[in-house]
Amino acid sequence: MSILEVRNISKIYTTRFGSAKVQALSDMNFSVEEGEYAAIMGESGSGKTTLLNILASLDKPTGGEVLLNGKSLTMIREKELSAFRRDNLGFVFQDFNLLDNFSLKDNILLPLVLQKKAVSEMEERLEPIAERLGITELLAKYPYEVSGGQKQRAAVARAIITKPQLILADEPTGALDSKAAAGLLKVFREINGDGQTILMVTHSINAASHANRILFIKDGEVFHQLYRGNLTNEQLYVKISDTLTVLSQKTKG
Amino acid sequence: MNTLYCRLAMTNLKNNRQFYLPYILVGVVSAMMFYIMRAIQGNKGIDAMRGYGTLKIVLFLGVIIVGLCTCIFLFYTNSFVMKRRKKELGVYNILGMEKKHIAKVMAWEAVILYGVSVGGGLVFGILFHKLVAMFLYHLTGLAESIPFSVSGWGCLQTIELFGILYLVMLCYNFFQVKLANPIALLHGTYAGEREPKANWLFAGLGVGCIVTGYYLALTVYGVIEAVNMFFVAVLLVIAGTYALFISVSIVVLKLLKKNKKYYYQTAHFITVSGMIYRMKRNATGLANICILSTMVLVMISTTVCLYAGTEASLQNNFPREINATLYFDSVPDDAAQEYLREQIASVAEEQGRKMTHVSYYTDAVVVTHNEANAVERYDKNASYGFSDMGMLYVMTKEDYELYVGEPIDELEQGGVLVASLTDFLWDTITIFGQNYTVEGQAVFPDDAPDGEMTDFLGSTNVLYVIVADDDALNRFCVQDQVQYHIGIETDGTQAERKAFVSAFRGMVEDCKAQLGFATGWITSRVEQQEIYLEMNGGFLFLGLFLGSMFLMITVLIIYYKQISEGFEDRERFAIMTKVGMSRDMVKSAIRTQMRMVFFLPITVAVVHLAMAFPMLKLMMQIFGLANVPLFVGCLIATAAVFAVIYFIVFRVTSGSYYRLVYR
């Protein structure tokens, strides 16, 4: 069953004085199945960020609709949106977005505190997640005291602690060195293995090659899809690379 | 080329109007206040004024304080603005402007700011000078009319003072830019923040300071002690206030954080951790606000109280329209007393005054050292300090009976009655080596003569002794003279009463040689009234003037604090929104923190004021004000008005904060 369905969405930005219009998304369609690990690739300006903002319910499409578990995001009232986001979506950002004035533990617990969970439950949930991500020792530390990779793992912990339907990751490896990136991708694989649905937006072929399906978008549309099938990461890497070359040549032509 | 820099400077000021508008406003208002103060103080009319020149001194003090405050205050504002602008200057530097060029732009900015501030200040100053002067004249009961005038000295000195000030600030800013490299300038506003550590020692010291200060203020007795201890207590409380905001607050917040049940609730979670950071950055600012608020409250409430209590303190300090004290070598005989009384009656008749009350009594007053039931002369032992000083008042049974208005039992030769504020429980009393039997305790109905002395010296050090007759009293006059007191109350208008007192003075002079006495002092309530009004009105004027200046400073500190917090919080709340915090939640979290940060200083200020009350009450007695309910009323009214103004400022400035956070 599809956890996320994107149906014919389009987004048109109008400049401030209404003279020029920019089509960021045009008639985009795709869906993500439960338990899937999908990556979206595209160049700057291809509409990735717009798409992600719409999926995150931070922005509204001009046309079409987005269904999460069969429920249309556009139908949710403004007031319930943040609660909806909190309960159903988990976010991992390129720049971590951890709060400097909270320890890692408090950063991870923030969504649960917002959900008004009991302290005992918070700690019960935190313990296995922290262990799994290897940050148990770091929980008392503050974001400025740990490395980028460790920050991103804390951010992942924050994203999954609410048991969301879908994790949206926006360039999660963008600010990490290659070793930290490899570690993070391994973490993503593992939590995907536990049944967590992940949708990742990325520039990085390496990051995308860990996903099970890759969607290529260009000029606001889904242009091509790749399935992993039985390929290894390395084989998939080559295939993605080839596809991107073809894509960029088509642009030139 | 120069016009380019000038244009660039103009654009900078315009783009940073959020910072510069209040800065200019403050400059204009300070220049205006300084000019007005200087113009009033330098006015020749004040020189020619009657009175003892108290007003002149008060106004001179005012000029100095206004000048000083202006300096500190503008400097504070300038350094705040500079801190915020470092990034912009860094960009110029990176874009290829040399520091020399940046300096030129900054110089132009300073010139523009200076011109607008002083120009505007002088215009408003000249416009409002007359109004303020009229207000002062009204308060001090002066009737002179004030012509509209421009004070050349006032203008010149304002231009000079502000010129020097802006020049110094410009140099400071140059120095700041010179010290920094472009990268540092670029990141000047953002430096990684560590969570503050809870400093138990400092917190403990702070609490100790405040408690000691409060203890001093609460347990003080006697005016002299109050004056002596006042500054100690004030310093302790000021030090304690800084510690309170800087470290006690952190310690308390950390304790709250340790309590998991409390901490992990939506409202507390964000408030507590947010407050820890706020306190770290703003503790000094908050402490400043708190101390300034306390100063405004004390200054305005005491001066309002003095002014409102002028009549009452006149009545208290001058219970009779005329009080005269004459020094005789021994108790004047009946003939001499009779003669004086006749003379007074004839003066009254001449002046057409009807005396509603006339009273006379004689006493001997000796400065002593009192210990248990032994009284000796204070000058007997050179090592006696101020705290060993006491007073002995001796009066006859006859005069005491007149004073209290009812007859008492006969006293034997060598027997005395003793009155003191505390119970006097000994059977005998030794005065200057002579033993007397204490036959009982005397009580004064409402107010003992010179009763305020007890406030100065402490209640145990003032003794009143009542002896059998004139002979017994004369024995105390071997070295000291006896004082013959006359109290008169009359009818008549102010002018008539003034004429009466001068005729009375002439009569006393005429009798001097014949009766053989020296004039101690003759006071007239109607004359004192003018002096009181001048002094209290002058104080009230200064209190209100400086109070409004401090209030302006407080408001500005609050405004800049809000703005800088707004910049810092913007990022944080943006992240929280992304993680799933709703706008309403963000709003309420901000509101809670703002409220705490805002009302903490004024709450502490009010507590300080309440604790200082016993001390202030005593100090008011120096100015002859013993009306406690009036003082309490003034304090409460001032605090209430201040709270209202403070709240309005809160509402207005939080608007600009919200705009920053939600942008």
PDB file of C-alpha atoms in Angstrom, chain B residues 419-616:
ATOM      1  CA  ALA B 419      11.654  60.295  81.753  1.00  0.00           C
ATOM      2  CA  SER B 420      13.178  58.330  78.988  1.00  0.00           C
ATOM      3  CA  LEU B 421      11.772  56.429  76.044  1.00  0.00           C
ATOM      4  CA  THR B 422      12.680  53.133  77.613  1.00  0.00           C
ATOM      5  CA  ASP B 423      11.753  52.295  81.212  1.00  0.00           C
ATOM      6  CA  PHE B 424      14.127  53.791  83.746  1.00  0.00           C
ATOM      7  CA  LEU B 425      14.198  51.182  86.518  1.00  0.00           C
ATOM      8  CA  TRP B 426      16.912  52.352  88.927  1.00  0.00           C
ATOM      9  CA  ASP B 427      16.150  53.838  92.361  1.00  0.00           C
ATOM     10  CA  THR B 428      18.897  56.414  92.171  1.00  0.00           C
ATOM     11  CA  ILE B 429      20.564  58.378  89.450  1.00  0.00           C
ATOM     12  CA  THR B 430      24.054  59.891  89.586  1.00  0.00           C
ATOM     13  CA  ILE B 431      24.322  63.127  87.657  1.00  0.00           C
ATOM     14  CA  PHE B 432      27.765  64.771  87.459  1.00  0.00           C
ATOM     15  CA  GLY B 433      28.812  62.924  90.615  1.00  0.00           C
ATOM     16  CA  GLN B 434      25.737  63.919  92.637  1.00  0.00           C
ATOM     17  CA  ASN B 435      23.266  61.236  93.734  1.00  0.00           C
ATOM     18  CA  TYR B 436      19.529  61.801  93.408  1.00  0.00           C
ATOM     19  CA  THR B 437      16.653  59.606  94.512  1.00  0.00           C
ATOM     20  CA  VAL B 438      14.422  58.578  91.617  1.00  0.00           C
ATOM     21  CA  GLU B 439      10.914  59.083  92.909  1.00  0.00           C
ATOM     22  CA  GLY B 440       9.232  57.840  89.809  1.00  0.00           C
ATOM     23  CA  GLN B 441       9.042  57.970  86.055  1.00  0.00           C
ATOM     24  CA  ALA B 442       7.701  60.966  84.225  1.00  0.00           C
ATOM     25  CA  VAL B 443       5.787  60.703  81.014  1.00  0.00           C
ATOM     26  CA  PHE B 444       5.347  63.311  78.309  1.00  0.00           C
ATOM     27  CA  PRO B 445       1.876  63.344  76.809  1.00  0.00           C
ATOM     28  CA  ASP B 446       2.641  63.282  73.115  1.00  0.00           C
ATOM     29  CA  ASP B 447       5.927  64.861  72.275  1.00  0.00           C
ATOM     30  CA  ALA B 448       8.813  65.597  74.593  1.00  0.00           C
ATOM     31  CA  PRO B 449      10.731  68.841  74.008  1.00  0.00           C
ATOM     32  CA  ASP B 450      13.429  68.204  71.403  1.00  0.00           C
ATOM     33  CA  GLY B 451      11.908  64.752  70.990  1.00  0.00           C
ATOM     34  CA  GLU B 452      13.524  64.282  67.597  1.00  0.00           C
ATOM     35  CA  MET B 453      16.891  63.991  69.396  1.00  0.00           C
ATOM     36  CA  THR B 454      15.936  60.452  70.357  1.00  0.00           C
ATOM     37  CA  ASP B 455      15.819  59.622  66.667  1.00  0.00           C
ATOM     38  CA  PHE B 456      19.337  60.863  66.210  1.00  0.00           C
ATOM     39  CA  LEU B 457      20.950  59.455  69.312  1.00  0.00           C
ATOM     40  CA  GLY B 458      18.922  56.357  69.969  1.00  0.00           C
ATOM     41  CA  SER B 459      16.236  56.169  72.612  1.00  0.00           C
ATOM     42  CA  THR B 460      18.429  55.114  75.535  1.00  0.00           C
ATOM     43  CA  ASN B 461      20.742  58.101  75.300  1.00  0.00           C
ATOM     44  CA  VAL B 462      18.246  60.865  75.945  1.00  0.00           C
ATOM     45  CA  LEU B 463      17.150  61.519  79.537  1.00  0.00           C
ATOM     46  CA  TYR B 464      14.683  64.028  80.908  1.00  0.00           C
ATOM     47  CA  VAL B 465      15.018  64.856  84.594  1.00  0.00           C
ATOM     48  CA  ILE B 466      12.392  66.800  86.536  1.00  0.00           C
ATOM     49  CA  VAL B 467      13.607  68.544  89.688  1.00  0.00           C
ATOM     50  CA  ALA B 468      11.720  70.178  92.559  1.00  0.00           C
ATOM     51  CA  ASP B 469      12.305  73.903  91.973  1.00  0.00           C
ATOM     52  CA  ASP B 470      14.370  76.713  90.458  1.00  0.00           C
ATOM     53  CA  ASP B 471      17.145  76.293  93.014  1.00  0.00           C
ATOM     54  CA  ALA B 472      17.577  72.667  92.152  1.00  0.00           C
ATOM     55  CA  LEU B 473      17.633  73.563  88.448  1.00  0.00           C
ATOM     56  CA  ASN B 474      20.189  76.328  89.034  1.00  0.00           C
ATOM     57  CA  ARG B 475      22.581  73.753  90.344  1.00  0.00           C
ATOM     58  CA  PHE B 476      22.886  72.407  86.802  1.00  0.00           C
ATOM     59  CA  CYS B 477      23.898  75.831  85.497  1.00  0.00           C
ATOM     60  CA  VAL B 478      27.367  75.993  86.897  1.00  0.00           C
ATOM     61  CA  GLN B 479      28.888  75.536  83.487  1.00  0.00           C
ATOM     62  CA  ASP B 480      25.888  75.612  81.211  1.00  0.00           C
ATOM     63  CA  GLN B 481      23.291  78.278  80.815  1.00  0.00           C
ATOM     64  CA  VAL B 482      19.612  77.647  81.206  1.00  0.00           C
ATOM     65  CA  GLN B 483      17.398  77.963  78.203  1.00  0.00           C
ATOM     66  CA  TYR B 484      14.277  80.041  78.402  1.00  0.00           C
ATOM     67  CA  HIS B 485      11.823  78.893  75.735  1.00  0.00           C
ATOM     68  CA  ILE B 486       8.993  81.003  74.380  1.00  0.00           C
ATOM     69  CA  GLY B 487       6.355  79.626  72.033  1.00  0.00           C
ATOM     70  CA  ILE B 488       3.779  81.872  70.360  1.00  0.00           C
ATOM     71  CA  GLU B 489       0.890  81.206  68.001  1.00  0.00           C
ATOM     72  CA  THR B 490      -0.839  84.101  66.262  1.00  0.00           C
ATOM     73  CA  ASP B 491      -3.449  84.917  63.661  1.00  0.00           C
ATOM     74  CA  GLY B 492      -2.879  87.063  60.591  1.00  0.00           C
ATOM     75  CA  THR B 493      -1.895  86.762  56.963  1.00  0.00           C
ATOM     76  CA  GLN B 494       1.564  85.705  55.827  1.00  0.00           C
ATOM     77  CA  ALA B 495       2.732  89.310  55.512  1.00  0.00           C
ATOM     78  CA  GLU B 496       1.286  90.248  58.913  1.00  0.00           C
ATOM     79  CA  ARG B 497       2.952  87.291  60.589  1.00  0.00           C
ATOM     80  CA  LYS B 498       6.245  88.186  58.926  1.00  0.00           C
ATOM     81  CA  ALA B 499       5.967  91.745  60.242  1.00  0.00           C
ATOM     82  CA  PHE B 500       5.170  90.398  63.694  1.00  0.00           C
ATOM     83  CA  VAL B 501       8.259  88.203  63.841  1.00  0.00           C
ATOM     84  CA  SER B 502      10.567  91.041  62.854  1.00  0.00           C
ATOM     85  CA  ALA B 503       8.996  93.320  65.510  1.00  0.00           C
ATOM     86  CA  PHE B 504       9.435  90.457  67.992  1.00  0.00           C
ATOM     87  CA  ARG B 505      13.120  90.199  67.054  1.00  0.00           C
ATOM     88  CA  GLY B 506      13.590  93.938  67.627  1.00  0.00           C
ATOM     89  CA  MET B 507      11.942  93.715  71.035  1.00  0.00           C
ATOM     90  CA  VAL B 508      14.217  90.824  72.099  1.00  0.00           C
ATOM     91  CA  GLU B 509      17.276  92.830  71.049  1.00  0.00           C
ATOM     92  CA  ASP B 510      16.045  95.796  73.092  1.00  0.00           C
ATOM     93  CA  CYS B 511      15.563  93.688  76.241  1.00  0.00           C
ATOM     94  CA  LYS B 512      18.900  91.939  76.017  1.00  0.00           C
ATOM     95  CA  ALA B 513      21.042  94.388  77.975  1.00  0.00           C
ATOM     96  CA  GLN B 514      18.436  95.047  80.622  1.00  0.00           C
ATOM     97  CA  LEU B 515      17.643  91.402  81.418  1.00  0.00           C
ATOM     98  CA  GLY B 516      21.128  90.015  80.781  1.00  0.00           C
ATOM     99  CA  PHE B 517      20.556  87.139  78.327  1.00  0.00           C
ATOM    100  CA  ALA B 518      21.979  86.029  75.005  1.00  0.00           C
ATOM    101  CA  THR B 519      19.702  85.266  72.064  1.00  0.00           C
ATOM    102  CA  GLY B 520      19.800  81.605  71.191  1.00  0.00           C
ATOM    103  CA  TRP B 521      17.555  81.469  68.209  1.00  0.00           C
ATOM    104  CA  ILE B 522      14.234  82.822  67.042  1.00  0.00           C
ATOM    105  CA  THR B 523      12.459  80.835  64.363  1.00  0.00           C
ATOM    106  CA  SER B 524       9.350  81.790  62.494  1.00  0.00           C
ATOM    107  CA  ARG B 525       7.204  79.227  60.748  1.00  0.00           C
ATOM    108  CA  VAL B 526       6.149  81.659  58.065  1.00  0.00           C
ATOM    109  CA  GLU B 527       9.783  82.334  57.158  1.00  0.00           C
ATOM    110  CA  GLN B 528      10.648  78.645  57.207  1.00  0.00           C
ATOM    111  CA  GLN B 529       7.745  77.895  54.925  1.00  0.00           C
ATOM    112  CA  GLU B 530       9.434  79.741  52.079  1.00  0.00           C
ATOM    113  CA  ILE B 531      12.730  77.948  52.647  1.00  0.00           C
ATOM    114  CA  TYR B 532      10.969  74.603  52.828  1.00  0.00           C
ATOM    115  CA  LEU B 533       9.047  75.213  49.650  1.00  0.00           C
ATOM    116  CA  GLU B 534      12.192  76.274  47.849  1.00  0.00           C
ATOM    117  CA  MET B 535      14.104  73.227  49.004  1.00  0.00           C
ATOM    118  CA  ASN B 536      11.361  70.628  48.651  1.00  0.00           C
ATOM    119  CA  GLY B 537      10.106  72.105  45.400  1.00  0.00           C
ATOM    120  CA  GLY B 538      13.665  72.133  44.099  1.00  0.00           C
ATOM    121  CA  PHE B 539      14.130  68.518  45.141  1.00  0.00           C
ATOM    122  CA  LEU B 540      10.855  67.472  43.580  1.00  0.00           C
ATOM    123  CA  PHE B 541      11.813  69.225  40.371  1.00  0.00           C
ATOM    124  CA  LEU B 542      15.170  67.499  40.333  1.00  0.00           C
ATOM    125  CA  GLY B 543      13.587  64.180  41.270  1.00  0.00           C
ATOM    126  CA  LEU B 544      11.078  64.359  38.448  1.00  0.00           C
ATOM    127  CA  PHE B 545      13.626  65.642  35.966  1.00  0.00           C
ATOM    128  CA  LEU B 546      16.226  62.992  36.752  1.00  0.00           C
ATOM    129  CA  GLY B 547      13.516  60.386  37.264  1.00  0.00           C
ATOM    130  CA  SER B 548      12.248  60.930  33.745  1.00  0.00           C
ATOM    131  CA  MET B 549      15.807  60.820  32.452  1.00  0.00           C
ATOM    132  CA  PHE B 550      16.488  57.498  34.199  1.00  0.00           C
ATOM    133  CA  LEU B 551      13.168  56.228  32.974  1.00  0.00           C
ATOM    134  CA  MET B 552      14.200  57.071  29.436  1.00  0.00           C
ATOM    135  CA  ILE B 553      17.473  55.203  29.961  1.00  0.00           C
ATOM    136  CA  THR B 554      15.593  52.207  31.315  1.00  0.00           C
ATOM    137  CA  VAL B 555      13.195  52.217  28.390  1.00  0.00           C
ATOM    138  CA  LEU B 556      16.044  52.352  25.904  1.00  0.00           C
ATOM    139  CA  ILE B 557      17.950  49.517  27.534  1.00  0.00           C
ATOM    140  CA  ILE B 558      14.766  47.479  27.404  1.00  0.00           C
ATOM    141  CA  TYR B 559      14.212  48.310  23.755  1.00  0.00           C
ATOM    142  CA  TYR B 560      17.729  47.369  22.679  1.00  0.00           C
ATOM    143  CA  LYS B 561      17.561  44.232  24.761  1.00  0.00           C
ATOM    144  CA  GLN B 562      14.377  43.172  23.024  1.00  0.00           C
ATOM    145  CA  ILE B 563      15.853  43.838  19.592  1.00  0.00           C
ATOM    146  CA  SER B 564      19.041  41.912  20.233  1.00  0.00           C
ATOM    147  CA  GLU B 565      17.093  39.021  21.720  1.00  0.00           C
ATOM    148  CA  GLY B 566      14.783  39.065  18.753  1.00  0.00           C
ATOM    149  CA  PHE B 567      17.712  38.536  16.407  1.00  0.00           C
ATOM    150  CA  GLU B 568      19.022  35.684  18.488  1.00  0.00           C
ATOM    151  CA  ASP B 569      15.705  33.966  18.977  1.00  0.00           C
ATOM    152  CA  ARG B 570      14.644  34.138  15.361  1.00  0.00           C
ATOM    153  CA  GLU B 571      16.773  31.184  14.364  1.00  0.00           C
ATOM    154  CA  ARG B 572      15.833  29.106  17.364  1.00  0.00           C
ATOM    155  CA  PHE B 573      12.115  29.480  16.869  1.00  0.00           C
ATOM    156  CA  ALA B 574      12.454  28.809  13.137  1.00  0.00           C
ATOM    157  CA  ILE B 575      13.967  25.413  13.994  1.00  0.00           C
ATOM    158  CA  MET B 576      11.263  24.651  16.529  1.00  0.00           C
ATOM    159  CA  THR B 577       8.610  25.396  13.936  1.00  0.00           C
ATOM    160  CA  LYS B 578      10.269  22.951  11.534  1.00  0.00           C
ATOM    161  CA  VAL B 579      10.335  20.238  14.179  1.00  0.00           C
ATOM    162  CA  GLY B 580       6.629  20.573  14.695  1.00  0.00           C
ATOM    163  CA  MET B 581       5.958  23.371  17.094  1.00  0.00           C
ATOM    164  CA  SER B 582       2.890  25.332  16.126  1.00  0.00           C
ATOM    165  CA  ARG B 583       2.861  29.083  15.780  1.00  0.00           C
ATOM    166  CA  ASP B 584       0.615  29.408  18.798  1.00  0.00           C
ATOM    167  CA  MET B 585       3.003  27.356  20.884  1.00  0.00           C
ATOM    168  CA  VAL B 586       5.934  29.474  19.753  1.00  0.00           C
ATOM    169  CA  LYS B 587       3.982  32.578  20.560  1.00  0.00           C
ATOM    170  CA  SER B 588       3.037  31.483  24.041  1.00  0.00           C
ATOM    171  CA  ALA B 589       6.566  30.265  24.779  1.00  0.00           C
ATOM    172  CA  ILE B 590       7.978  33.615  23.714  1.00  0.00           C
ATOM    173  CA  ARG B 591       5.400  35.435  25.728  1.00  0.00           C
ATOM    174  CA  THR B 592       6.213  33.520  28.910  1.00  0.00           C
ATOM    175  CA  GLN B 593       9.917  34.216  28.583  1.00  0.00           C
ATOM    176  CA  MET B 594       9.372  37.849  27.732  1.00  0.00           C
ATOM    177  CA  ARG B 595       7.115  38.298  30.696  1.00  0.00           C
ATOM    178  CA  MET B 596       9.616  36.725  33.048  1.00  0.00           C
ATOM    179  CA  VAL B 597      12.505  38.736  31.697  1.00  0.00           C
ATOM    180  CA  PHE B 598      10.433  41.846  31.856  1.00  0.00           C
ATOM    181  CA  PHE B 599       8.800  41.632  35.207  1.00  0.00           C
ATOM    182  CA  LEU B 600      11.733  40.174  37.080  1.00  0.00           C
ATOM    183  CA  PRO B 601      13.629  43.491  37.360  1.00  0.00           C
ATOM    184  CA  ILE B 602      10.639  45.525  38.446  1.00  0.00           C
ATOM    185  CA  THR B 603       9.559  42.891  40.959  1.00  0.00           C
ATOM    186  CA  VAL B 604      13.023  42.841  42.483  1.00  0.00           C
ATOM    187  CA  ALA B 605      13.056  46.657  42.443  1.00  0.00           C
ATOM    188  CA  VAL B 606       9.805  46.757  44.393  1.00  0.00           C
ATOM    189  CA  VAL B 607      11.151  44.243  46.916  1.00  0.00           C
ATOM    190  CA  HIS B 608      14.297  46.368  47.309  1.00  0.00           C
ATOM    191  CA  LEU B 609      12.110  49.386  47.882  1.00  0.00           C
ATOM    192  CA  ALA B 610      10.016  47.608  50.495  1.00  0.00           C
ATOM    193  CA  MET B 611      13.128  46.489  52.340  1.00  0.00           C
ATOM    194  CA  ALA B 612      14.694  49.942  52.153  1.00  0.00           C
ATOM    195  CA  PHE B 613      11.550  51.463  53.583  1.00  0.00           C
ATOM    196  CA  PRO B 614      12.557  51.502  57.288  1.00  0.00           C
ATOM    197  CA  MET B 615      15.823  53.155  56.382  1.00  0.00           C
ATOM    198  CA  LEU B 616      14.293  55.672  54.004  1.00  0.00           C
TER     199      LEU B 616
END
